[in-house]
Short mmCIF file of C-alpha atoms and ligand atoms in Angstrom, two decimals:
data_model
loop_
_atom_site.label_atom_id
_atom_site.label_comp_id
_atom_site.label_asym_id
_atom_site.label_seq_id
_atom_site.Cartn_x
_atom_site.Cartn_y
_atom_site.Cartn_z
CA MET A 1 -19.22 26.94 -22.00
CA ASN A 2 -19.94 24.09 -20.23
CA LYS A 3 -17.02 23.02 -18.39
CA ASN A 4 -16.69 19.40 -17.86
CA ILE A 5 -16.33 18.36 -14.11
CA THR A 6 -12.75 16.68 -13.55
CA SER A 7 -11.41 14.71 -10.20
CA ILE A 8 -9.42 17.36 -7.42
CA ARG A 9 -6.09 17.53 -8.26
CA GLY A 10 -3.21 15.02 -6.76
CA MET A 11 -6.36 12.40 -6.23
CA ASN A 12 -6.32 9.36 -9.19
CA ASP A 13 -8.81 7.01 -10.93
CA CYS A 14 -7.66 3.50 -11.17
CA PHE A 15 -9.31 1.43 -13.39
CA THR A 16 -8.27 -1.63 -15.82
CA PRO A 17 -5.69 -2.68 -16.50
CA ASP A 18 -3.88 -0.78 -14.04
CA ILE A 19 -6.15 -1.68 -11.48
CA LYS A 20 -4.73 -5.42 -11.92
CA PHE A 21 -1.33 -4.32 -10.67
CA TRP A 22 -3.26 -2.57 -7.43
CA GLN A 23 -5.07 -5.97 -6.82
CA LYS A 24 -2.26 -8.55 -7.11
CA ILE A 25 0.01 -6.23 -4.92
CA GLU A 26 -2.81 -5.93 -2.24
CA ASN A 27 -3.58 -9.45 -2.46
CA LYS A 28 -0.17 -10.50 -2.31
CA CYS A 29 0.25 -8.18 1.17
CA LYS A 30 -3.15 -9.73 2.38
CA GLN A 31 -1.99 -13.13 1.85
CA ILE A 32 1.23 -12.77 3.61
CA LEU A 33 0.35 -10.63 6.34
CA THR A 34 -2.39 -13.26 7.18
CA ASN A 35 -0.02 -16.30 7.34
CA TYR A 36 1.64 -14.25 10.26
CA GLY A 37 -1.28 -14.27 12.16
CA PHE A 38 -2.01 -10.54 11.63
CA SER A 39 -5.74 -9.44 11.32
CA GLU A 40 -7.67 -6.76 9.13
CA ILE A 41 -8.33 -3.27 10.99
CA ARG A 42 -10.74 -0.56 9.25
CA THR A 43 -11.31 2.58 10.81
CA PRO A 44 -12.73 5.68 9.22
CA ILE A 45 -10.97 8.01 6.91
CA ILE A 46 -12.33 11.22 8.98
CA GLU A 47 -11.05 11.82 12.68
CA GLN A 48 -10.99 14.31 15.18
CA THR A 49 -8.41 16.99 14.32
CA SER A 50 -7.51 16.86 17.73
CA LEU A 51 -6.16 13.15 17.41
CA PHE A 52 -3.70 14.06 14.47
CA SER A 53 -2.28 16.82 15.96
CA ARG A 54 -1.86 15.34 19.66
CA ALA A 55 -0.36 12.25 18.10
CA ILE A 56 1.81 13.51 15.13
CA GLY A 57 3.22 16.56 16.46
CA LYS A 58 2.08 20.15 16.14
CA VAL A 59 5.07 21.48 14.35
CA THR A 60 5.41 18.68 11.72
CA ASP A 61 4.93 18.97 8.08
CA VAL A 62 2.12 16.61 7.74
CA VAL A 63 0.12 18.96 10.78
CA LYS A 64 1.16 22.12 9.76
CA LYS A 65 0.40 22.43 6.06
CA GLU A 66 -0.76 18.68 4.46
CA MET A 67 -3.86 17.98 6.44
CA TYR A 68 -7.29 18.32 4.99
CA THR A 69 -8.92 20.02 7.79
CA PHE A 70 -12.48 21.36 7.75
CA ASN A 71 -15.33 21.94 10.25
CA ASP A 72 -18.70 19.61 9.98
CA ARG A 73 -22.01 21.16 9.96
CA SER A 74 -21.93 21.32 13.87
CA GLY A 75 -18.46 23.47 13.97
CA ASN A 76 -16.12 20.19 14.52
CA SER A 77 -13.08 20.45 13.44
CA LEU A 78 -12.11 16.77 10.81
CA THR A 79 -9.57 15.83 9.17
CA LEU A 80 -9.11 13.68 6.65
CA ARG A 81 -6.70 11.05 7.85
CA PRO A 82 -3.01 11.71 6.69
CA GLU A 83 -2.26 8.38 8.12
CA ASN A 84 -3.46 5.45 9.54
CA THR A 85 -1.26 4.74 12.99
CA THR A 86 -3.31 7.37 14.87
CA GLY A 87 -6.36 5.83 14.21
CA CYS A 88 -5.42 2.12 14.92
CA VAL A 89 -4.51 3.17 17.82
CA ARG A 90 -7.28 5.35 18.93
CA SER A 91 -9.50 2.43 18.24
CA GLY A 92 -7.32 0.48 20.52
CA ILE A 93 -7.40 2.68 23.16
CA GLU A 94 -11.69 3.62 22.14
CA HIS A 95 -12.56 -0.36 22.61
CA GLY A 96 -9.79 -1.83 24.89
CA PHE A 97 -8.43 -4.39 22.45
CA LEU A 98 -4.97 -3.45 23.08
CA TYR A 99 -5.06 -4.79 26.64
CA LYS A 100 -7.47 -7.70 26.48
CA LYS A 101 -4.90 -9.62 24.47
CA ARG A 102 -1.49 -8.37 25.39
CA GLN A 103 -0.56 -8.50 22.02
CA GLN A 104 -2.18 -7.70 18.81
CA ARG A 105 -0.88 -7.84 15.03
CA LEU A 106 -2.98 -5.74 12.98
CA TRP A 107 -3.03 -4.59 9.43
CA TYR A 108 -4.54 -2.16 7.16
CA LEU A 109 -5.16 -0.67 3.79
CA GLY A 110 -7.26 2.33 2.16
CA PRO A 111 -6.93 5.83 1.30
CA MET A 112 -4.72 8.68 3.26
CA PHE A 113 -4.71 12.09 2.32
CA ARG A 114 -1.88 14.98 2.42
CA TYR A 115 -2.05 18.21 0.54
CA ASP A 116 1.21 17.62 -0.75
CA ARG A 117 2.98 19.27 -4.00
CA PRO A 118 1.14 16.50 -6.48
CA GLN A 119 3.89 15.02 -8.77
CA LYS A 120 5.27 11.08 -9.90
CA GLY A 121 4.74 8.95 -6.93
CA ARG A 122 3.41 11.86 -4.36
CA TYR A 123 -0.39 12.29 -4.84
CA ARG A 124 -3.27 14.39 -2.34
CA GLN A 125 -4.95 10.69 -1.95
CA PHE A 126 -2.78 8.15 -1.84
CA TYR A 127 -2.80 4.39 -0.52
CA GLN A 128 -1.06 2.95 2.27
CA LEU A 129 -0.88 -0.69 3.18
CA GLY A 130 0.03 -0.47 6.94
CA ALA A 131 0.87 -3.06 9.65
CA GLU A 132 1.05 -2.26 13.62
CA VAL A 133 1.48 -4.66 16.38
CA PHE A 134 1.26 -4.04 19.64
CA GLY A 135 2.54 -5.12 23.05
CA PHE A 136 5.40 -6.36 21.88
CA ILE A 137 9.01 -4.30 23.44
CA GLY A 138 11.53 -6.24 20.73
CA PRO A 139 13.69 -6.33 18.77
CA ASP A 140 12.18 -9.32 17.95
CA ILE A 141 8.99 -8.43 16.68
CA ASP A 142 10.98 -5.46 15.01
CA ALA A 143 13.32 -8.38 13.31
CA GLU A 144 9.82 -9.63 11.88
CA LEU A 145 8.09 -6.71 10.28
CA ILE A 146 11.06 -6.16 8.33
CA ASN A 147 11.17 -9.92 7.49
CA ILE A 148 7.76 -9.68 6.62
CA THR A 149 8.47 -6.30 4.33
CA ALA A 150 11.41 -8.04 2.99
CA ARG A 151 9.44 -11.61 2.15
CA LEU A 152 6.95 -9.58 0.39
CA PHE A 153 9.43 -7.46 -1.92
CA ARG A 154 10.90 -10.88 -2.81
CA GLU A 155 7.90 -12.20 -3.53
CA LEU A 156 6.74 -9.43 -5.87
CA GLY A 157 9.88 -9.67 -7.65
CA ILE A 158 11.27 -6.45 -6.83
CA ILE A 159 13.62 -6.77 -3.94
CA LYS A 160 16.75 -6.45 -6.20
CA TYR A 161 15.95 -2.99 -7.05
CA ILE A 162 15.27 -1.56 -3.52
CA SER A 163 17.41 -1.61 -0.13
CA LEU A 164 16.98 -1.39 3.49
CA GLU A 165 18.08 1.22 5.41
CA ILE A 166 17.78 1.09 9.30
CA ASN A 167 18.27 3.21 12.17
CA SER A 168 17.84 3.85 16.26
CA ILE A 169 16.83 7.14 17.19
CA GLY A 170 16.40 6.33 20.91
CA SER A 171 14.58 7.54 23.33
CA LEU A 172 12.53 10.44 23.15
CA SER A 173 14.76 12.11 26.19
CA SER A 174 18.00 11.33 24.74
CA ARG A 175 16.56 12.51 21.55
CA GLU A 176 15.72 15.74 22.78
CA LYS A 177 19.56 16.09 24.15
CA TYR A 178 20.70 15.43 20.80
CA CYS A 179 18.30 17.86 19.33
CA ARG A 180 20.07 20.79 21.57
CA VAL A 181 23.31 19.70 20.71
CA LEU A 182 22.46 19.59 17.29
CA MET A 183 20.78 23.10 17.25
CA ASP A 184 23.89 24.66 18.91
CA PHE A 185 26.07 22.98 15.86
CA LEU A 186 24.05 24.17 13.53
CA HIS A 187 23.41 27.85 14.68
CA GLN A 188 27.40 28.36 13.56
CA TYR A 189 26.00 28.27 9.98
CA GLU A 190 22.47 29.85 10.24
CA ASN A 191 23.79 31.79 7.24
CA GLU A 192 23.91 28.99 5.04
CA LEU A 193 20.79 27.30 5.63
CA ASP A 194 17.96 27.67 3.76
CA GLN A 195 14.36 28.90 4.61
CA ASP A 196 12.81 25.39 5.13
CA SER A 197 15.73 24.46 7.26
CA LEU A 198 16.17 27.65 9.14
CA HIS A 199 12.34 26.98 9.91
CA GLN A 200 13.27 23.09 11.01
CA LEU A 201 15.90 24.17 13.21
CA LEU A 202 13.43 25.79 15.60
CA ALA A 203 10.54 23.35 14.83
CA ASN A 204 11.76 20.10 14.66
CA PRO A 205 15.58 20.02 14.33
CA LEU A 206 15.99 16.08 13.80
CA ARG A 207 14.33 16.70 10.39
CA ILE A 208 17.23 18.40 9.02
CA LEU A 209 19.27 15.60 8.87
CA ASP A 210 16.64 14.21 6.06
CA THR A 211 17.62 17.05 3.79
CA LYS A 212 17.74 17.01 0.15
CA ASN A 213 19.62 20.07 0.28
CA PRO A 214 23.42 19.33 -1.28
CA LYS A 215 24.63 22.28 0.44
CA ILE A 216 23.14 21.33 4.16
CA GLN A 217 24.04 17.90 3.24
CA GLU A 218 27.80 18.93 3.25
CA ILE A 219 27.20 20.89 6.58
CA LEU A 220 25.84 17.99 8.12
CA ILE A 221 28.94 15.86 7.74
CA ASP A 222 30.68 17.42 10.45
CA ALA A 223 27.73 17.57 12.31
CA PRO A 224 27.63 15.62 15.76
CA LEU A 225 25.97 12.11 15.37
CA LEU A 226 22.33 11.09 16.57
CA ALA A 227 24.51 7.62 17.60
CA ASP A 228 26.73 9.02 19.83
CA TYR A 229 23.52 10.24 22.23
CA ILE A 230 21.10 7.84 22.09
CA ASP A 231 20.14 5.67 25.63
CA SER A 232 22.05 2.56 26.40
CA GLU A 233 18.77 0.25 26.55
CA SER A 234 17.97 1.55 22.69
CA LYS A 235 21.79 0.99 21.65
CA TYR A 236 21.35 -2.29 23.39
CA HIS A 237 17.84 -3.18 21.31
CA PHE A 238 19.43 -1.75 18.10
CA ILE A 239 22.15 -4.14 18.22
CA ASN A 240 20.31 -6.97 18.74
CA LEU A 241 17.83 -6.14 15.91
CA CYS A 242 20.87 -6.36 13.77
CA LYS A 243 21.87 -9.56 15.08
CA LEU A 244 18.18 -10.82 14.13
CA LEU A 245 18.30 -9.37 10.88
CA ASP A 246 21.50 -10.94 9.86
CA ALA A 247 20.46 -14.36 11.34
CA THR A 248 17.40 -14.25 8.89
CA ASN A 249 19.67 -12.91 6.36
CA ILE A 250 18.40 -9.70 5.77
CA LYS A 251 20.49 -6.97 3.93
CA TYR A 252 21.13 -3.82 5.36
CA ARG A 253 22.40 -0.44 5.42
CA ILE A 254 22.74 1.55 8.98
CA ASN A 255 22.11 5.10 7.69
CA HIS A 256 22.85 7.44 10.96
CA ARG A 257 20.85 9.91 9.29
CA LEU A 258 17.57 8.24 9.06
CA VAL A 259 14.63 9.88 10.72
CA ARG A 260 11.14 9.91 10.42
CA GLY A 261 8.80 12.74 9.59
CA LEU A 262 6.22 12.27 12.34
CA ASP A 263 7.04 13.01 16.48
CA TYR A 264 5.99 9.80 17.96
CA TYR A 265 8.80 7.52 16.75
CA ASN A 266 11.63 5.95 19.42
CA ARG A 267 13.79 3.68 18.78
CA THR A 268 14.23 1.24 15.58
CA VAL A 269 13.49 2.99 12.16
CA PHE A 270 13.65 1.59 9.05
CA GLU A 271 12.94 2.36 5.14
CA TRP A 272 12.94 0.87 2.19
CA ILE A 273 14.13 2.77 -1.01
CA THR A 274 15.17 2.80 -4.52
CA ASP A 275 16.55 4.85 -7.04
CA ILE A 276 14.40 4.32 -9.79
CA LEU A 277 11.27 6.33 -9.13
CA GLY A 278 13.42 9.79 -8.74
CA ALA A 279 12.45 11.67 -6.33
CA GLN A 280 9.93 9.78 -4.61
CA ASN A 281 12.28 7.38 -3.41
CA THR A 282 10.65 5.85 -0.02
CA VAL A 283 8.16 3.16 -0.73
CA CYS A 284 8.09 1.39 2.68
CA ALA A 285 8.71 3.02 6.15
CA GLY A 286 8.18 2.25 9.24
CA GLY A 287 9.51 2.51 13.19
CA ARG A 288 8.97 2.15 16.84
CA TYR A 289 6.24 4.22 18.99
CA ASP A 290 6.44 3.58 22.34
CA ASN A 291 4.76 6.37 24.08
CA LEU A 292 2.18 6.77 21.29
CA VAL A 293 -0.62 4.52 23.24
CA GLU A 294 0.03 6.89 26.68
CA GLN A 295 0.43 9.96 24.72
CA LEU A 296 -3.45 9.62 23.54
CA GLY A 297 -5.02 8.69 26.91
CA GLY A 298 -3.89 4.71 26.98
CA LYS A 299 -2.35 2.30 28.66
CA ALA A 300 1.58 2.15 28.29
CA THR A 301 1.76 -0.17 25.36
CA PRO A 302 5.04 -0.88 23.11
CA ALA A 303 4.73 -0.56 19.48
CA ILE A 304 5.94 -0.98 15.89
CA GLY A 305 4.50 -0.23 12.58
CA PHE A 306 5.03 0.02 8.98
CA ALA A 307 3.46 1.06 6.02
CA ILE A 308 3.85 0.87 1.99
CA GLY A 309 2.98 3.28 -0.57
CA ILE A 310 0.56 1.58 -2.80
CA ASP A 311 0.67 4.04 -5.76
CA ARG A 312 4.89 3.78 -5.35
CA MET A 313 4.99 0.06 -5.25
CA VAL A 314 2.46 0.11 -8.52
CA LEU A 315 4.95 2.43 -10.50
CA LEU A 316 8.15 0.71 -9.20
CA ILE A 317 6.64 -2.65 -10.76
CA LYS A 318 5.29 -1.70 -13.81
CA GLN A 319 8.64 0.06 -14.50
CA ILE A 320 10.71 -3.06 -13.51
CA ASN A 321 8.10 -5.97 -15.05
CA PRO A 322 4.96 -5.01 -17.27
CA TYR A 323 4.26 -8.39 -17.13
CA PHE A 324 3.76 -8.69 -13.82
CA ILE A 325 -0.11 -8.58 -14.65
CA ASP A 326 -1.46 -11.66 -16.88
CA GLU A 327 -3.95 -9.75 -19.38
CA TYR A 328 -4.86 -12.58 -21.74
CA ASN A 329 -7.77 -15.32 -21.46
CA ILE A 330 -9.39 -14.01 -18.81
CA VAL A 331 -12.68 -14.56 -20.19
CA ASP A 332 -13.15 -18.47 -20.24
CA VAL A 333 -16.47 -18.48 -21.99
CA TYR A 334 -18.10 -15.89 -24.42
CA LEU A 335 -21.88 -16.82 -25.08
CA ILE A 336 -23.20 -15.56 -28.09
CA THR A 337 -26.87 -16.37 -29.99
CA SER A 338 -27.89 -16.53 -33.22
CA GLY A 339 -31.23 -16.30 -35.10
CA LYS A 340 -34.61 -16.10 -33.22
CA VAL A 341 -33.02 -17.67 -29.78
CA SER A 342 -34.51 -15.73 -26.69
CA ARG A 343 -32.27 -13.97 -24.91
CA GLN A 344 -33.80 -15.67 -21.93
CA SER A 345 -32.69 -19.08 -22.85
CA MET A 346 -29.30 -17.98 -23.01
CA LEU A 347 -29.54 -15.88 -19.63
CA VAL A 348 -30.73 -19.62 -18.40
CA LEU A 349 -27.89 -21.23 -19.65
CA ALA A 350 -25.51 -19.17 -18.69
CA GLU A 351 -26.41 -19.27 -15.24
CA ILE A 352 -26.56 -23.28 -15.15
CA ILE A 353 -22.92 -23.26 -16.53
CA ARG A 354 -21.74 -21.19 -13.62
CA ASP A 355 -23.59 -22.91 -11.09
CA HIS A 356 -21.27 -26.12 -12.29
CA LEU A 357 -18.45 -24.12 -13.29
CA PRO A 358 -18.13 -21.57 -10.68
CA TYR A 359 -14.40 -20.78 -11.02
CA PHE A 360 -14.71 -19.76 -14.63
CA THR A 361 -15.01 -16.06 -16.23
CA ILE A 362 -18.09 -16.68 -18.01
CA ILE A 363 -19.45 -13.42 -20.08
CA THR A 364 -22.55 -13.35 -22.35
CA HIS A 365 -23.23 -10.98 -25.42
CA TYR A 366 -26.03 -8.36 -24.93
CA GLY A 367 -26.79 -6.01 -27.55
CA GLY A 368 -27.74 -8.51 -30.46
CA GLY A 369 -25.64 -7.89 -33.95
CA ASN A 370 -25.42 -11.04 -36.64
CA LEU A 371 -22.69 -13.58 -35.62
CA LYS A 372 -19.99 -11.95 -37.03
CA LYS A 373 -20.13 -8.96 -35.23
CA GLN A 374 -20.99 -11.31 -31.69
CA LEU A 375 -17.81 -13.19 -32.22
CA SER A 376 -15.96 -9.95 -33.16
CA HIS A 377 -17.05 -9.01 -29.95
CA ALA A 378 -15.60 -12.57 -28.56
CA ASP A 379 -12.38 -11.77 -29.98
CA LYS A 380 -11.80 -8.64 -28.26
CA TYR A 381 -11.91 -9.96 -25.16
CA GLN A 382 -9.60 -12.88 -26.03
CA ALA A 383 -12.24 -15.51 -24.64
CA LYS A 384 -11.02 -18.62 -24.88
CA ILE A 385 -14.25 -20.31 -25.94
CA VAL A 386 -17.57 -19.52 -27.78
CA LEU A 387 -20.62 -21.01 -27.11
CA ILE A 388 -22.99 -20.80 -30.09
CA LEU A 389 -26.55 -21.21 -29.62
CA GLY A 390 -28.12 -21.37 -32.74
CA GLU A 391 -32.13 -21.70 -33.79
CA ASN A 392 -31.31 -25.41 -34.91
CA GLU A 393 -29.10 -26.31 -31.85
CA TYR A 394 -31.94 -24.46 -29.51
CA LYS A 395 -34.78 -26.53 -31.29
CA SER A 396 -32.42 -29.79 -31.00
CA GLY A 397 -31.10 -29.82 -27.25
CA GLU A 398 -27.70 -29.08 -29.01
CA ILE A 399 -24.88 -26.05 -28.99
CA THR A 400 -21.96 -25.37 -30.91
CA ILE A 401 -18.83 -24.98 -29.08
CA LYS A 402 -15.56 -22.76 -30.91
CA ASP A 403 -12.35 -23.13 -29.44
CA LEU A 404 -10.93 -19.72 -30.20
CA ARG A 405 -7.30 -20.88 -29.52
CA THR A 406 -7.50 -23.73 -31.96
CA GLY A 407 -9.95 -22.59 -34.40
CA LYS A 408 -11.85 -25.99 -33.91
CA GLN A 409 -15.85 -26.51 -33.80
CA GLU A 410 -17.78 -29.00 -32.61
CA LYS A 411 -21.73 -29.54 -31.78
CA ILE A 412 -22.47 -31.62 -28.75
CA THR A 413 -25.59 -31.96 -26.73
CA GLN A 414 -26.75 -29.19 -24.11
CA GLN A 415 -26.30 -32.22 -21.24
CA ASN A 416 -22.44 -32.67 -22.16
CA ILE A 417 -21.68 -28.74 -21.96
CA ILE A 418 -20.65 -29.04 -18.19
CA VAL A 419 -17.83 -32.33 -19.15
CA ARG A 420 -16.47 -30.88 -22.19
CA LEU A 421 -15.92 -27.32 -20.94
CA ASN A 422 -14.19 -28.99 -18.13
CA GLU A 423 -12.09 -30.82 -20.37
CA LEU A 424 -11.40 -28.05 -22.60
CA LEU A 425 -10.72 -25.31 -20.16
CA CYS A 426 -8.79 -27.24 -17.28
P1 ATP B 1 7.95 11.32 1.81
O1 ATP B 1 9.20 12.40 2.83
O2 ATP B 1 8.01 10.80 0.26
O3 ATP B 1 7.16 12.65 2.07
P2 ATP B 1 6.84 10.53 4.16
O4 ATP B 1 7.95 10.41 5.14
O5 ATP B 1 5.47 11.84 4.54
O6 ATP B 1 7.31 10.23 2.67
P3 ATP B 1 5.47 8.53 5.47
O7 ATP B 1 4.35 9.07 6.55
O8 ATP B 1 6.59 7.61 6.14
O9 ATP B 1 5.67 9.61 4.23
O10 ATP B 1 4.19 7.41 4.61
C1 ATP B 1 4.85 6.12 4.33
C2 ATP B 1 4.97 5.65 3.23
O11 ATP B 1 3.70 6.10 2.52
C3 ATP B 1 5.94 6.63 1.95
O12 ATP B 1 7.08 5.76 2.63
C4 ATP B 1 5.36 6.40 0.83
O13 ATP B 1 5.59 5.20 -0.13
C5 ATP B 1 4.16 6.63 1.05
N1 ATP B 1 3.75 8.18 1.21
C6 ATP B 1 3.49 9.20 1.88
N2 ATP B 1 3.50 10.36 1.38
C7 ATP B 1 2.72 10.21 0.28
C8 ATP B 1 1.99 10.79 -0.76
N3 ATP B 1 2.17 11.87 -0.94
N4 ATP B 1 1.66 9.85 -2.15
C9 ATP B 1 2.13 9.05 -2.44
N5 ATP B 1 2.90 8.15 -1.06
C10 ATP B 1 2.96 8.44 -0.26
MG1 MG B 2 5.29 13.67 3.29
#
């Protein structure tokens, strides 16, 4: 039997009308980031596997279970990027741009790949809009990044439906100290831990704080607090960040259990969460990673970034406001012919109109059919205006204009067409 070829599980096609949600969100993100002085960076979607294992941490879920890794024809191990902070750092070190200008503000947008369990809001190819800044020790830049995300969510009309959680996970060394204390504490409960947590206990104990398992959450109530172990500089950094957020009227909740899934973070971490999307409740996550540039072979450079999950943003906005996109009247002018008028004359006319009215959407009818059929196509497109070039009009240098919004029809000379369309459409 001839079985149709389908897309890969967890990887989606996106087309109209959904694509309009994507475009509007992406355009808003780009506009705001540009206004804050950020510039775009595009890096390849495939990198050497060692880049991710070195940066993200060999024992993290992402590197252990979620990467799309394969050998190319020369036997090099390559990986489809599971995130793009690492790619930006690799590029910055390779081209030296992290150091040429002492400070950099960058953004990127593109697909990421993780062999996750596909479900609503969790896919194997998903999209992140990210920002990364280098060379600032903060906490002013931390506050600016959070303000950018807040501004974006305000302008997209979703700020009421999401909330900000922040935490400091301290320096790497203070975190290691805390992990030992946490491990000692959790060892008492070894019998009560699930498989995942037992595994994490050995590999990456901090991640247990993030558990969704209610039984373990209960055990954690009495666990030592990370906040009591973090170094004084990180504490001071965090207190000042809170002051800056207060001064800019950003509402937040300090969540002492908030950690990040990747190893390279330190000090500030933050997440925007929602209770509308079920288990996939984080729409944006970020944090500081002051050691990553050096860890990947560059000169020590402080850094912080965030990534917004665009797929989840689209789901959220569609649920909150289905009228977010204006589906109607996207076609301004629909051109049709009747009688024996040649396709060529209509094409020529359409191009002349486009020369003069470049901001209007103009569609030309192809495929023939009688006037009624062509008009019904114009209706389907919800065109505002139909231009009819009939045999008589063609001979006399005229054209018929029908305004589908009012039903009014008029005949004018072709020379006046630009002026008249402008009057009708502006
Ligand atoms: P989660 O705990 O949901 O798996 P994560 O900690 O793995 O998230 P990050 O690496 O911090 O996620 O990625 C930043 C954002 O990218 C997430 O907050 C989410 O919005 C989005 N994201 C991550 N993984 C996926 C996925 N598989 N499908 C869709 N969006 C995703
Ligand atoms: Mg994940």
